[in-house]
Short mmCIF file of C-alpha atoms and ligand atoms in Angstrom, two decimals:
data_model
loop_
_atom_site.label_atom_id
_atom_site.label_comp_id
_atom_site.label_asym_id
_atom_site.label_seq_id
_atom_site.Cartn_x
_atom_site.Cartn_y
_atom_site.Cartn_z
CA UNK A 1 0.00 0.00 0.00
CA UNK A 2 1.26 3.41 -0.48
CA UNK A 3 2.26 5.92 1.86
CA UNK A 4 3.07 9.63 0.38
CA UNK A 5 2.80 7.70 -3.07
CA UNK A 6 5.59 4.74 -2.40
CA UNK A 7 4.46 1.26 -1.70
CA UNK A 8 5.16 -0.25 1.51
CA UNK A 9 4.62 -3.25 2.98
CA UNK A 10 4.24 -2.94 7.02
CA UNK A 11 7.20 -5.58 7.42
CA UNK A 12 10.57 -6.44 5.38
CA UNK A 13 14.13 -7.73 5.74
CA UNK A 14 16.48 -4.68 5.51
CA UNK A 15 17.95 -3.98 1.89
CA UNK A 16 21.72 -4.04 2.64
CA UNK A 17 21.46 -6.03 5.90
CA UNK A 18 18.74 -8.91 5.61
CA UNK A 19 19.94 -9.80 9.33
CA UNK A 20 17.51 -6.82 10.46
CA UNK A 21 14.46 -6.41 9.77
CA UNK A 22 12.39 -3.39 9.67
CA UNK A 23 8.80 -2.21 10.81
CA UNK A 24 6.45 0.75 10.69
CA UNK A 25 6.17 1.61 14.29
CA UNK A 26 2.77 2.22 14.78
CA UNK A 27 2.57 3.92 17.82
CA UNK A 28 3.50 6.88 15.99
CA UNK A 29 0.86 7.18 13.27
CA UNK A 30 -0.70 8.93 11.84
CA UNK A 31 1.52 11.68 13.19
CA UNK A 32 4.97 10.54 11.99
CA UNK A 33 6.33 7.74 9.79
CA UNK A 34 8.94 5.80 11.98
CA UNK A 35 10.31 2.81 10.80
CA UNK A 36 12.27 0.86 12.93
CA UNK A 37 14.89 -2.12 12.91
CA UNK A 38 14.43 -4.95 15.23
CA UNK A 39 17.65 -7.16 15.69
CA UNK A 40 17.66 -9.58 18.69
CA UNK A 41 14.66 -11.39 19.84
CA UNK A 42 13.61 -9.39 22.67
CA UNK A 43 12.98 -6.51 19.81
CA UNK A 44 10.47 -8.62 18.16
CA UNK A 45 8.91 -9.29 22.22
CA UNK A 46 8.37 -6.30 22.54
CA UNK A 47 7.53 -5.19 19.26
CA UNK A 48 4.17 -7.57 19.51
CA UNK A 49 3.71 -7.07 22.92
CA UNK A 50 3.82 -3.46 23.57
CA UNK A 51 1.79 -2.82 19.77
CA UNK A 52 4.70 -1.23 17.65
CA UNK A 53 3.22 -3.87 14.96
CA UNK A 54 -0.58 -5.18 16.00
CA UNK A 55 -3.17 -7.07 14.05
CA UNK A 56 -3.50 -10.37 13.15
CA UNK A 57 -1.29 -11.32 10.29
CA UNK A 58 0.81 -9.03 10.89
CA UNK A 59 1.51 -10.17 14.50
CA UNK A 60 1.85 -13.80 12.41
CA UNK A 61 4.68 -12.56 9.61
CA UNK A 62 6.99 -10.75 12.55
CA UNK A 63 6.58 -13.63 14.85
CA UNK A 64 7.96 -15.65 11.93
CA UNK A 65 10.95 -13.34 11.38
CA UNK A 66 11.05 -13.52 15.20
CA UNK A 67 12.12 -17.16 15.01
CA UNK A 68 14.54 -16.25 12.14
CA UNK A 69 16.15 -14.20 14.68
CA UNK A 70 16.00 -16.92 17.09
CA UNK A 71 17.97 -19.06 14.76
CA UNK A 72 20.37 -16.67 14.03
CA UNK A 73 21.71 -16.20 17.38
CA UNK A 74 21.09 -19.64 18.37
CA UNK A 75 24.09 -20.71 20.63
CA UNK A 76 25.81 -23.91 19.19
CA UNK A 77 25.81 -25.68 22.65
CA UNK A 78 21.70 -25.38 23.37
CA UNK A 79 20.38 -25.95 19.69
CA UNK A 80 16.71 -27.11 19.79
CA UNK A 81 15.92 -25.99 23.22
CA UNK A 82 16.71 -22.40 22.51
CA UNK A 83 14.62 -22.45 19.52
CA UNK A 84 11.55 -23.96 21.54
CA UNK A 85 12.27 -21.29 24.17
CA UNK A 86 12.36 -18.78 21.81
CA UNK A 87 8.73 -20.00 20.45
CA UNK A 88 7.43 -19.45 23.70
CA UNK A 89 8.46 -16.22 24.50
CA UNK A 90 6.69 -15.20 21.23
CA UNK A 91 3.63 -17.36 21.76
CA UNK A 92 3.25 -15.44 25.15
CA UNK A 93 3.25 -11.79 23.79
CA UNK A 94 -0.54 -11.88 22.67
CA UNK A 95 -3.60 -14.61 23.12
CA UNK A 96 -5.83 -13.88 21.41
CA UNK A 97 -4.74 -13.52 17.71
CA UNK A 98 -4.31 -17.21 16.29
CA UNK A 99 -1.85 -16.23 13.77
CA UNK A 100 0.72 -15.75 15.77
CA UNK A 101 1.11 -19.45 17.21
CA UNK A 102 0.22 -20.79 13.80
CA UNK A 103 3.22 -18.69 12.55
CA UNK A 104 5.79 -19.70 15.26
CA UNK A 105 4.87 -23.35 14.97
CA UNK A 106 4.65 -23.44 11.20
CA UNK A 107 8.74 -21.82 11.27
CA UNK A 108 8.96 -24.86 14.33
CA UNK A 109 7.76 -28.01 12.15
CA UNK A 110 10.25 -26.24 9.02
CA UNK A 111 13.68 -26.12 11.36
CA UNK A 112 13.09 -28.08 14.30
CA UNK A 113 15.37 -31.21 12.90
CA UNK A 114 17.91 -29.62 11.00
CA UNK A 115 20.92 -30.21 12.70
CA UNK A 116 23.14 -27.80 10.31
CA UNK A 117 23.01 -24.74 11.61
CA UNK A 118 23.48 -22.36 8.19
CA UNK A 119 20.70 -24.83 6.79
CA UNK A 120 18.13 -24.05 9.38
CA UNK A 121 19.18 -20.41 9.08
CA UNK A 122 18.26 -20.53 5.43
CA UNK A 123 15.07 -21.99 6.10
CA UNK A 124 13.89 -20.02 9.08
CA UNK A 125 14.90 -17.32 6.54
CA UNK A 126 12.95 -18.68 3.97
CA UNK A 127 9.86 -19.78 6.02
CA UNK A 128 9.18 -16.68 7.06
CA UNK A 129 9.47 -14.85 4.09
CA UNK A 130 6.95 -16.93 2.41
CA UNK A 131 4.64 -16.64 5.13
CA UNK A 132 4.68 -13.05 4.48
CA UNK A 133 4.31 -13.18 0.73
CA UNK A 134 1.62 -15.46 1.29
CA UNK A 135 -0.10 -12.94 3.68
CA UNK A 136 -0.12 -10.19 1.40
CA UNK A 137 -1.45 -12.89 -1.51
CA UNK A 138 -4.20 -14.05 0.54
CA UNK A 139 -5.26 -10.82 1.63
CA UNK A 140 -5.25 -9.63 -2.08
CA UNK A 141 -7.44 -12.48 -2.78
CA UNK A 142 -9.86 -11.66 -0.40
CA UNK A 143 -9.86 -8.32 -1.60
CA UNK A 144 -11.06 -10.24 -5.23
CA UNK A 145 -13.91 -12.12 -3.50
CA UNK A 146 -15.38 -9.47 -1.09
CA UNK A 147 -15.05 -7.01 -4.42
CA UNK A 148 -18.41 -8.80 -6.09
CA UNK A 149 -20.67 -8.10 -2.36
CA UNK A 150 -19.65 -4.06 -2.64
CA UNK A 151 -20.48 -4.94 -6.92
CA UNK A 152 -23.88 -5.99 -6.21
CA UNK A 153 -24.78 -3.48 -3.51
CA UNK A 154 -23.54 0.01 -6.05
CA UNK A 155 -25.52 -1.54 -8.57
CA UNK A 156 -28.88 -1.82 -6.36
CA UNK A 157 -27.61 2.04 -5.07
CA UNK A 158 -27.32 2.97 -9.41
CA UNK A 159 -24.20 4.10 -8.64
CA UNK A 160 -25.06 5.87 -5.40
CA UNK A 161 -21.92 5.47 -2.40
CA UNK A 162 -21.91 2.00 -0.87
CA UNK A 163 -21.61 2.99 3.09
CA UNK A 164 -19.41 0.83 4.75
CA UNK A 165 -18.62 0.63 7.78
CA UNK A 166 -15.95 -1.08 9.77
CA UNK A 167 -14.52 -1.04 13.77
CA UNK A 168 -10.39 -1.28 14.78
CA UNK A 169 -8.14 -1.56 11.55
CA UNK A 170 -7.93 -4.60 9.85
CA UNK A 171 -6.46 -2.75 6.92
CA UNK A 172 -2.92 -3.36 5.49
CA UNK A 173 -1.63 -2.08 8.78
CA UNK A 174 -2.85 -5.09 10.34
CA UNK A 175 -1.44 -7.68 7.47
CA UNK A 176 1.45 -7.34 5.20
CA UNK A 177 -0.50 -5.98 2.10
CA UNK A 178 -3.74 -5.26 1.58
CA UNK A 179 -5.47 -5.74 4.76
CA UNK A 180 -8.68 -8.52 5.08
CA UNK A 181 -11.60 -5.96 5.60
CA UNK A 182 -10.06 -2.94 3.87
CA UNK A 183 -8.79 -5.42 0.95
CA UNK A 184 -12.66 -5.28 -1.05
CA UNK A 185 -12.48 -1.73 0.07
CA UNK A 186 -9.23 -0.68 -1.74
CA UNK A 187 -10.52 -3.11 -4.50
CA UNK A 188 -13.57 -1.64 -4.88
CA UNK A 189 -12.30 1.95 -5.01
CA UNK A 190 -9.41 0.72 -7.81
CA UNK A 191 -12.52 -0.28 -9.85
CA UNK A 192 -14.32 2.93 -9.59
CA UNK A 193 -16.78 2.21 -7.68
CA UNK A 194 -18.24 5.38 -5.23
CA UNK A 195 -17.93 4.06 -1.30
CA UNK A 196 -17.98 6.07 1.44
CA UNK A 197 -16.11 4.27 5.11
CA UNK A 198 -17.75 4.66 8.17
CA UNK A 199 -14.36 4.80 10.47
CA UNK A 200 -14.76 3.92 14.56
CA UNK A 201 -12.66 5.07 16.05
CA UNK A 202 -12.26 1.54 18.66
CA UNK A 203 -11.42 2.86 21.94
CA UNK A 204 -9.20 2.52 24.18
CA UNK A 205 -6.40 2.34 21.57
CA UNK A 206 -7.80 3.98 18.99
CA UNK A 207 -6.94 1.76 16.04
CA UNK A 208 -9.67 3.27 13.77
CA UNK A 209 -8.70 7.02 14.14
CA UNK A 210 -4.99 6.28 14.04
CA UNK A 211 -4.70 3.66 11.85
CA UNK A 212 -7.68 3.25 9.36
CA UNK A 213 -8.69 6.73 8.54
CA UNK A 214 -4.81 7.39 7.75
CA UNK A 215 -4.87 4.58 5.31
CA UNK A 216 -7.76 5.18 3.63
CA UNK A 217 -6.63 8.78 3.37
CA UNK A 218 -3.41 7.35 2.23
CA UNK A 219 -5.37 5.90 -0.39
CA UNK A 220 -7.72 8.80 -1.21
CA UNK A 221 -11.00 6.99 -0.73
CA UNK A 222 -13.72 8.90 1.04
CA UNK A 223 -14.16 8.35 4.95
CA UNK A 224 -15.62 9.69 8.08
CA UNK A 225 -14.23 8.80 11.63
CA UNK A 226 -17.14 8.47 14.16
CA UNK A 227 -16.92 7.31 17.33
CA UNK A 228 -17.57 3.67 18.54
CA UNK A 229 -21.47 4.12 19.75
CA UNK A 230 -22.63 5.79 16.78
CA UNK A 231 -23.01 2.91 14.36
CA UNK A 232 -26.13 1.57 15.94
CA UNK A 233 -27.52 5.11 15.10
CA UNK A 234 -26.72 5.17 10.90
CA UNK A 235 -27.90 1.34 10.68
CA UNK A 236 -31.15 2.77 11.87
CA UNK A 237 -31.24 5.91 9.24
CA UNK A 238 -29.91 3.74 6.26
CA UNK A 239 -26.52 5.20 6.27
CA UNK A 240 -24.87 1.60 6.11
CA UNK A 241 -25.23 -0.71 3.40
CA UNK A 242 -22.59 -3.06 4.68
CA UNK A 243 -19.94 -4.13 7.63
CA UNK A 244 -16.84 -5.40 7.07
CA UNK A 245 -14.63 -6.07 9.93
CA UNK A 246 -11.38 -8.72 10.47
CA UNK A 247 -10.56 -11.52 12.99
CA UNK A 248 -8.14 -12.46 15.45
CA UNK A 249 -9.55 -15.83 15.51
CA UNK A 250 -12.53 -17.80 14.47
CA UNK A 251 -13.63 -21.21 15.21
CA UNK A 252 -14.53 -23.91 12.70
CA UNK A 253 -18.37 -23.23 13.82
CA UNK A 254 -17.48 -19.39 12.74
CA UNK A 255 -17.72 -17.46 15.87
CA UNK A 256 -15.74 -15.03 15.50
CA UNK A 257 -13.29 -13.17 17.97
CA UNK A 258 -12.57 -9.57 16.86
CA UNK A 259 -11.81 -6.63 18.21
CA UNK A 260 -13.52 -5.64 21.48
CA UNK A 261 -16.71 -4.16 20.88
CA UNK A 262 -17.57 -5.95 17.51
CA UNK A 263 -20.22 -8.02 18.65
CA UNK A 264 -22.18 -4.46 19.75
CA UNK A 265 -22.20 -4.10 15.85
CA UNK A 266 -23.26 -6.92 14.18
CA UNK A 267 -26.49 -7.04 16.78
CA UNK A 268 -27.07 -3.69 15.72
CA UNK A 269 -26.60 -4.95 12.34
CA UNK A 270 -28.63 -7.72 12.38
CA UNK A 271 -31.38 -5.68 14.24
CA UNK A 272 -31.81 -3.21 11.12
CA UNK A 273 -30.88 -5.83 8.10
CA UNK A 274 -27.37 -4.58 7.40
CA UNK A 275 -24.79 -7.45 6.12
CA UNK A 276 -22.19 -7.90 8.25
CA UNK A 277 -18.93 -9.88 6.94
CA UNK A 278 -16.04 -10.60 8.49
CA UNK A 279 -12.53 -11.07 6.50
CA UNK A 280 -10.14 -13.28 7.40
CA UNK A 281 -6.75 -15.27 6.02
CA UNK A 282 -7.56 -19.20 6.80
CA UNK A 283 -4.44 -18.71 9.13
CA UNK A 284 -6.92 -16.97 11.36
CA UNK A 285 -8.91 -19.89 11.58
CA UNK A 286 -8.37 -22.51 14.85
CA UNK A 287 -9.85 -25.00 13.73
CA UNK A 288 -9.24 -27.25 17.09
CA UNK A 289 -11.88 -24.46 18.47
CA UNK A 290 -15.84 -24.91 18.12
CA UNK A 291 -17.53 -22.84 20.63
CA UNK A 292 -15.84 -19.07 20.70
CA UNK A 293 -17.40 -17.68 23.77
CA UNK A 294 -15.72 -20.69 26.05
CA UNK A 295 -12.80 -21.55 24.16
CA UNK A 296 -11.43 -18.43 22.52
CA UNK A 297 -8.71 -16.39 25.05
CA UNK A 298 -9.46 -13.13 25.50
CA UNK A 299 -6.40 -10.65 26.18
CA UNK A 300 -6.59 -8.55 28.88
CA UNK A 301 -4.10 -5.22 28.94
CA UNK A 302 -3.54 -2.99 30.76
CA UNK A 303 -6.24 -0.14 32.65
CA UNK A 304 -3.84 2.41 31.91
CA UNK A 305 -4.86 2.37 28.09
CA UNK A 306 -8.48 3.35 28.73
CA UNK A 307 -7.87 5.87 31.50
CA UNK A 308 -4.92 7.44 29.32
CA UNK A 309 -5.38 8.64 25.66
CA UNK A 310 -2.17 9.68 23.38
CA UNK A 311 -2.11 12.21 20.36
CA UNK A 312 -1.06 15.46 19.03
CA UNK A 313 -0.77 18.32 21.18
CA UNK A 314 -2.51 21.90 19.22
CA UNK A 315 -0.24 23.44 22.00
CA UNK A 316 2.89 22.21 20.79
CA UNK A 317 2.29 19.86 17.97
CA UNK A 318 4.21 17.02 20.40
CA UNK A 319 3.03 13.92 20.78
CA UNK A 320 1.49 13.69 24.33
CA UNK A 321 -0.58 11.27 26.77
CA UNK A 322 -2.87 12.72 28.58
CA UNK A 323 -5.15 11.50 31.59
CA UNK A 324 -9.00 11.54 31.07
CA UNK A 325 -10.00 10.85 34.58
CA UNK A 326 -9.18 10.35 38.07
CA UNK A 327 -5.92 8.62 38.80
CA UNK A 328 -7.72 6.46 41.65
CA UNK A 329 -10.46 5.05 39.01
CA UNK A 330 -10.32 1.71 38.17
CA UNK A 331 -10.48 0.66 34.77
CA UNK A 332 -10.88 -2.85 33.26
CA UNK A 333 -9.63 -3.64 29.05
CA UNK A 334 -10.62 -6.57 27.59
CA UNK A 335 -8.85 -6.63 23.93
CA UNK A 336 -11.85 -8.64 21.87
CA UNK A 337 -14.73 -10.27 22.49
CA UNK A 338 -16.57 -12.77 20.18
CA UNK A 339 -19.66 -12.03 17.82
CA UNK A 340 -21.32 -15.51 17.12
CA UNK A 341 -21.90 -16.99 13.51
CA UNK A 342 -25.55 -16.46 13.74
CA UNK A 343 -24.82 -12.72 14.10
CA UNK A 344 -22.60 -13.28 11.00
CA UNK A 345 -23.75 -12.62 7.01
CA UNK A 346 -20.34 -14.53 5.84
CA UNK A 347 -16.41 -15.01 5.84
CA UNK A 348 -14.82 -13.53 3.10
CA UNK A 349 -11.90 -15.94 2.50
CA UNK A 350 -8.92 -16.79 0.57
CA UNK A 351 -10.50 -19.49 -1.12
CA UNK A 352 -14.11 -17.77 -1.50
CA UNK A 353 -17.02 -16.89 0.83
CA UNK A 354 -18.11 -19.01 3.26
CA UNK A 355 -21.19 -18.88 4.94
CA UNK A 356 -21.00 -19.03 9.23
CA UNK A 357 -20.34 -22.68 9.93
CA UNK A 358 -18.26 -25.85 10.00
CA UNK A 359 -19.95 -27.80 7.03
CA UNK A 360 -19.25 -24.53 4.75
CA UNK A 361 -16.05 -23.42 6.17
CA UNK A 362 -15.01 -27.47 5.45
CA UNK A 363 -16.15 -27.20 1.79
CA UNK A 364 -13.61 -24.46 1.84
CA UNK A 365 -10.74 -25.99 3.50
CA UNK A 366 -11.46 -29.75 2.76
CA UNK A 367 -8.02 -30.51 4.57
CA UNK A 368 -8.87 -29.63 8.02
CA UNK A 369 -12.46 -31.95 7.87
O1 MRU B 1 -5.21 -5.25 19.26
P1 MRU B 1 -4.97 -5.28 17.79
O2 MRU B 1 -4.90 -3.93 17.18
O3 MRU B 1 -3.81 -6.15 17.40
O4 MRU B 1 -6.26 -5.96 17.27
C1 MRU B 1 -6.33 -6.51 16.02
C2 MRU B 1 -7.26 -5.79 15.21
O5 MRU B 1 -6.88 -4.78 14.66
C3 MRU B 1 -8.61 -6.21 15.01
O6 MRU B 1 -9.28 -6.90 15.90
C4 MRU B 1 -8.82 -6.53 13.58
O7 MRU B 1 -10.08 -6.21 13.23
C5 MRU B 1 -8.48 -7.94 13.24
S1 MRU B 1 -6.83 -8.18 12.97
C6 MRU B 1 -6.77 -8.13 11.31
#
């Protein structure tokens, strides 16, 4: 995607030194472009953990290159173990998004075995390469398959907008390329078709406002940031024709575990007749889970992100935290919560779109029946 006009992707092995490899620190946007080079494996840590890079896939491709590291700086005398150890630590950054153990244990099963150490370099290497090139591909292809839902709905407007609307970013930000709910959306605006983006802004962290309305500005496509309680209010007046929103993980059954405040939407959606997809790499898919509310982890941070909000200052134009409240009040965050497949219209997909539930997910993704 393209930032000032040059394409970027949101994660790549530095030109001259592939040993690094570079980010787009997001704690900065949409204020100022910072790119920065993670070397040792604590970087990549805390790079997950403390949201420089957030979202699913994304969280996925830099755990992968987090293992790279790990294999680079593998000490002869401890081999396998450190490698394992190193999985963990990564593992234990984030719960909830299911790309990021299905990342580290895909880069496990490709090195753990190789006894030669410049071997399992190069495959760590490669391994997590290709599961960023296949992160960006995916998301491109769902970006093809969600295109023909936004089709349909500007030809029943003749041409009118299509409203969309859609909560936290799961826009290229939160991928490699492309993003899975903004990939139709950049789609659909490459083929000329009017849409308008409803933007929330998703509280506490803000996702929406920092992230998503500075991509699709990026990308010159028509948006409006509201905040997180208004959507309710447009379904009622007609001012959405559609939801799109991503995953962090959905079961086999098609719950779906998103970011917090997602299931708020599609009841409001399903309450006034609004479609409400959700789009998603398979590698999002756990497809050991069935029932999301009991079996899906929910991350928990910490208070301090919804008593505290960060942004410009109009004083200074410095980037500041300030605090909303009292010190003393306590506050509780709870990253995601789960929307159930009967709340959902369907999963845009790789492969296609799948309606809510095992037997069409399956049909899908015959491999995991
Ligand atoms: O806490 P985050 O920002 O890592 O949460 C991830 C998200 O942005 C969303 O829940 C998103 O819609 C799905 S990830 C593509």
């Amino acid at each position: 995607m393209n930032v000032n006009g040059k394409h970027y992707r949101t994660i790549w092995p530095k030109q001259d030194n592939p040993q690094i490899i570079e980010i787009i620190d997001q704690r900065f946007l949409p204020h100022n472009f910072v790119v920065e080079e993670l070397a040792g494996l604590d970087d990549f840590v805390s790079a997950i953990r403390d949201m420089h890079v957030r979202g699913a896939g994304l969280i996925g491709a830099t755990a992968a290159f987090g293992m790279y590291c790990a294999a680079l700086h593998t000490p002869q005398e401890k081999g396998e173990s450190f490698l394992k150890e190193a999985a963990r630590k990564l593992i234990d950054t984030r719960p909830t998004a299911k790309n990021l153990s299905w990342a580290v244990r895909r880069q496990l099963a490709a090195i753990l075995g190789i006894a030669d150490a410049a071997e399992r370099l190069k495959k760590a290497y490669e391994t997590a390469c290709l599961i960023a090139d296949e992160d960006a591909e995916y998301c491109r292809r769902i970006g093809e398959h969600g295109l023909g839902i936004i089709r349909e709905i500007s030809k029943r407007k003749n041409g009118e907008p299509v409203n969309i609307l859609t909560h936290c970013n799961a826009g290229w930000l939160a991928f490699v390329d492309y993003g899975s709910a903004t990939a139709p959306i950049y789609a659909a605006h490459q083929e000329g078709i009017p849409l308008h983006v409803w933007v929330d802004e998703t509280r506490p962290w803000n996702q929406g406002a920092k992230l998503t309305a500075w991509e699709l500005f990026q990308e010159n496509i028509d948006h409006t940031l509201i905040v997180d309680n208004t959507g309710g209010h447009l379904m009622q007046h007609g001012q959405v024709d559609l939801v799109i929103v991503g995953s962090d993980r959905t079961t086999r059954t098609g719950d779906v575990a998103n970011k917090i405040g997602t299931y708020l939407k599609a009841l409001a959606a399903k309450d006034n007749n609004v479609p409400f997809y959700v789009a998603l790499p398979s590698s999002t898919i756990d497809w050991d889970l069935c029932d999301g509310l009991q079996e899906i982890p929910i991350e928990k941070r910490s208070g301090d992100e919804v008593k505290f909000i960060s942004g410009l200052s109009t004083k200074d134009q410095a980037l500041t935290t300030v605090l909303c409240g009292l010190p003393e009040t306590p506050a509780v965050n709870y990253g995601f919560d789960v929307t159930p497949a009967r709340l959902v219209t369907g999963i845009i997909t790789e492969r296609g779109i799948a309606e809510p539930n095992e037997k069409s997910l399956l049909s899908f993704f015959p491999e995991y029946s």
